[in-house]
Short mmCIF file of C-alpha atoms in Angstrom, two decimals:
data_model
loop_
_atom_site.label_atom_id
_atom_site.label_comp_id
_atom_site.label_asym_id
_atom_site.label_seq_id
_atom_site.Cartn_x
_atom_site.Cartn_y
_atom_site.Cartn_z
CA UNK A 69 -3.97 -0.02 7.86
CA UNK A 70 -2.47 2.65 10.01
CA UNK A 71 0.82 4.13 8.99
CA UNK A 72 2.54 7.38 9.93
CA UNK A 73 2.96 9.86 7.32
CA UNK A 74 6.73 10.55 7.92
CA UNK A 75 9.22 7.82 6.47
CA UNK A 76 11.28 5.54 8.63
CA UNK A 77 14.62 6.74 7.20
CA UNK A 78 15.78 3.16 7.74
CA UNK A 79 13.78 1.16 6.28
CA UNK A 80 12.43 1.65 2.12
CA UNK A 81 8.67 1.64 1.71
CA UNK A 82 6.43 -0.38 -0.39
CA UNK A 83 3.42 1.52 -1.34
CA UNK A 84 0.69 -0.91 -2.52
CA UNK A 85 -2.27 0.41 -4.35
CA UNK A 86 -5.39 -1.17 -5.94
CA UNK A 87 -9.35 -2.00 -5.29
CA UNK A 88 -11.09 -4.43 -2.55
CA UNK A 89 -8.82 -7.62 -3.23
CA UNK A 90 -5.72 -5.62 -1.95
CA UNK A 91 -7.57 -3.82 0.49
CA UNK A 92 -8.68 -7.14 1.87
CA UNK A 93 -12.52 -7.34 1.86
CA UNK A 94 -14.03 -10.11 4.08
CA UNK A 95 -9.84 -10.74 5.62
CA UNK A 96 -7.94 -9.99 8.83
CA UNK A 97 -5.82 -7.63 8.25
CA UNK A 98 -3.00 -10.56 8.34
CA UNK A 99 -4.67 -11.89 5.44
CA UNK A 100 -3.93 -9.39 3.48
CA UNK A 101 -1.38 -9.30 0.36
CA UNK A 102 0.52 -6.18 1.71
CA UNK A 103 0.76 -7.72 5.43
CA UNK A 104 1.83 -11.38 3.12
CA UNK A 105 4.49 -8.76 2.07
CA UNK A 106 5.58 -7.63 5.00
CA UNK A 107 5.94 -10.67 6.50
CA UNK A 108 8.37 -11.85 3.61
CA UNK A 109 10.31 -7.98 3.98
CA UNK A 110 10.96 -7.78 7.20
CA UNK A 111 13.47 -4.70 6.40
CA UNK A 112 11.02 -2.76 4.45
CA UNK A 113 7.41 -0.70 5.22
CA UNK A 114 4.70 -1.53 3.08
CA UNK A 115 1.87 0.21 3.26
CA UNK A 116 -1.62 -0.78 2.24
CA UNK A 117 -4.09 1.54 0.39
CA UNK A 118 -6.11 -0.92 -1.00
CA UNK A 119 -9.84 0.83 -1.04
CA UNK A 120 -12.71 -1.43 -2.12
CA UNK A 121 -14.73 -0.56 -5.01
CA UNK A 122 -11.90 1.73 -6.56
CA UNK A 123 -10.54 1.27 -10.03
CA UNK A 124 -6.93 1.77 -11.39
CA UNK A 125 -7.65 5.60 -12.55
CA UNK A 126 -8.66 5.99 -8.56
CA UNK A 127 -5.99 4.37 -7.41
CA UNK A 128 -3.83 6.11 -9.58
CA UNK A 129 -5.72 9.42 -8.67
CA UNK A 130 -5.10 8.84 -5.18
CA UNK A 131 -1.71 7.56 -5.49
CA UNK A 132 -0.86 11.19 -7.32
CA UNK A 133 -2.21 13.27 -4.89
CA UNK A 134 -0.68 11.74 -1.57
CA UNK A 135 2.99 11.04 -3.63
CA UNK A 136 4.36 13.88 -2.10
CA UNK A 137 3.81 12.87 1.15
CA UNK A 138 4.03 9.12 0.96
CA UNK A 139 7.74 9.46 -0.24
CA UNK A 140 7.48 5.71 -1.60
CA UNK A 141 10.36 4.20 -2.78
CA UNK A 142 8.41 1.12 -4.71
CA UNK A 143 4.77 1.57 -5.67
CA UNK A 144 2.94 -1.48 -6.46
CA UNK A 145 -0.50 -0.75 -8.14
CA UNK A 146 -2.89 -3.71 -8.63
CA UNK A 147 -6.05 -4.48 -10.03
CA UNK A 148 -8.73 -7.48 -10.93
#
């Protein structure tokens, strides 16, 4: 999913993290948990960076590195 790195001041932002199943192996991209999310909060962002075969410590790896610039206000971190 493509987002843009600066924050839409109006709107909070859902960061969801986790392996292929939130990534959305196999789905349209309107398949997809995070985009099921989006669709239910209209008034929030939510991004997806779901990346198949990752594990939590990636995710969490990841997560740490692009915090700064992600400026999430919820983080959502998954895994099967």
């Amino acid at each position: 999913m493509d987002f843009d790195i600066a924050k839409n001041k109006t709107k909070p932002r859902i960061v969801v993290l986790g392996d292929s199943f939130i990534y959305g192996t196999g789905l349209d991209q309107n398949e997809t948990f995070p985009m099921a999310l989006q669709h239910r909060l209209p008034d929030f962002e939510v991004i997806n960076m779901g990346v198949p075969g990752y594990g939590f410590d990636q995710s969490v790896i990841r997560f740490m590195y692009q915090l700064p610039s992600l400026d999430a206000d919820i983080v959502i971190i998954s895994f099967f």
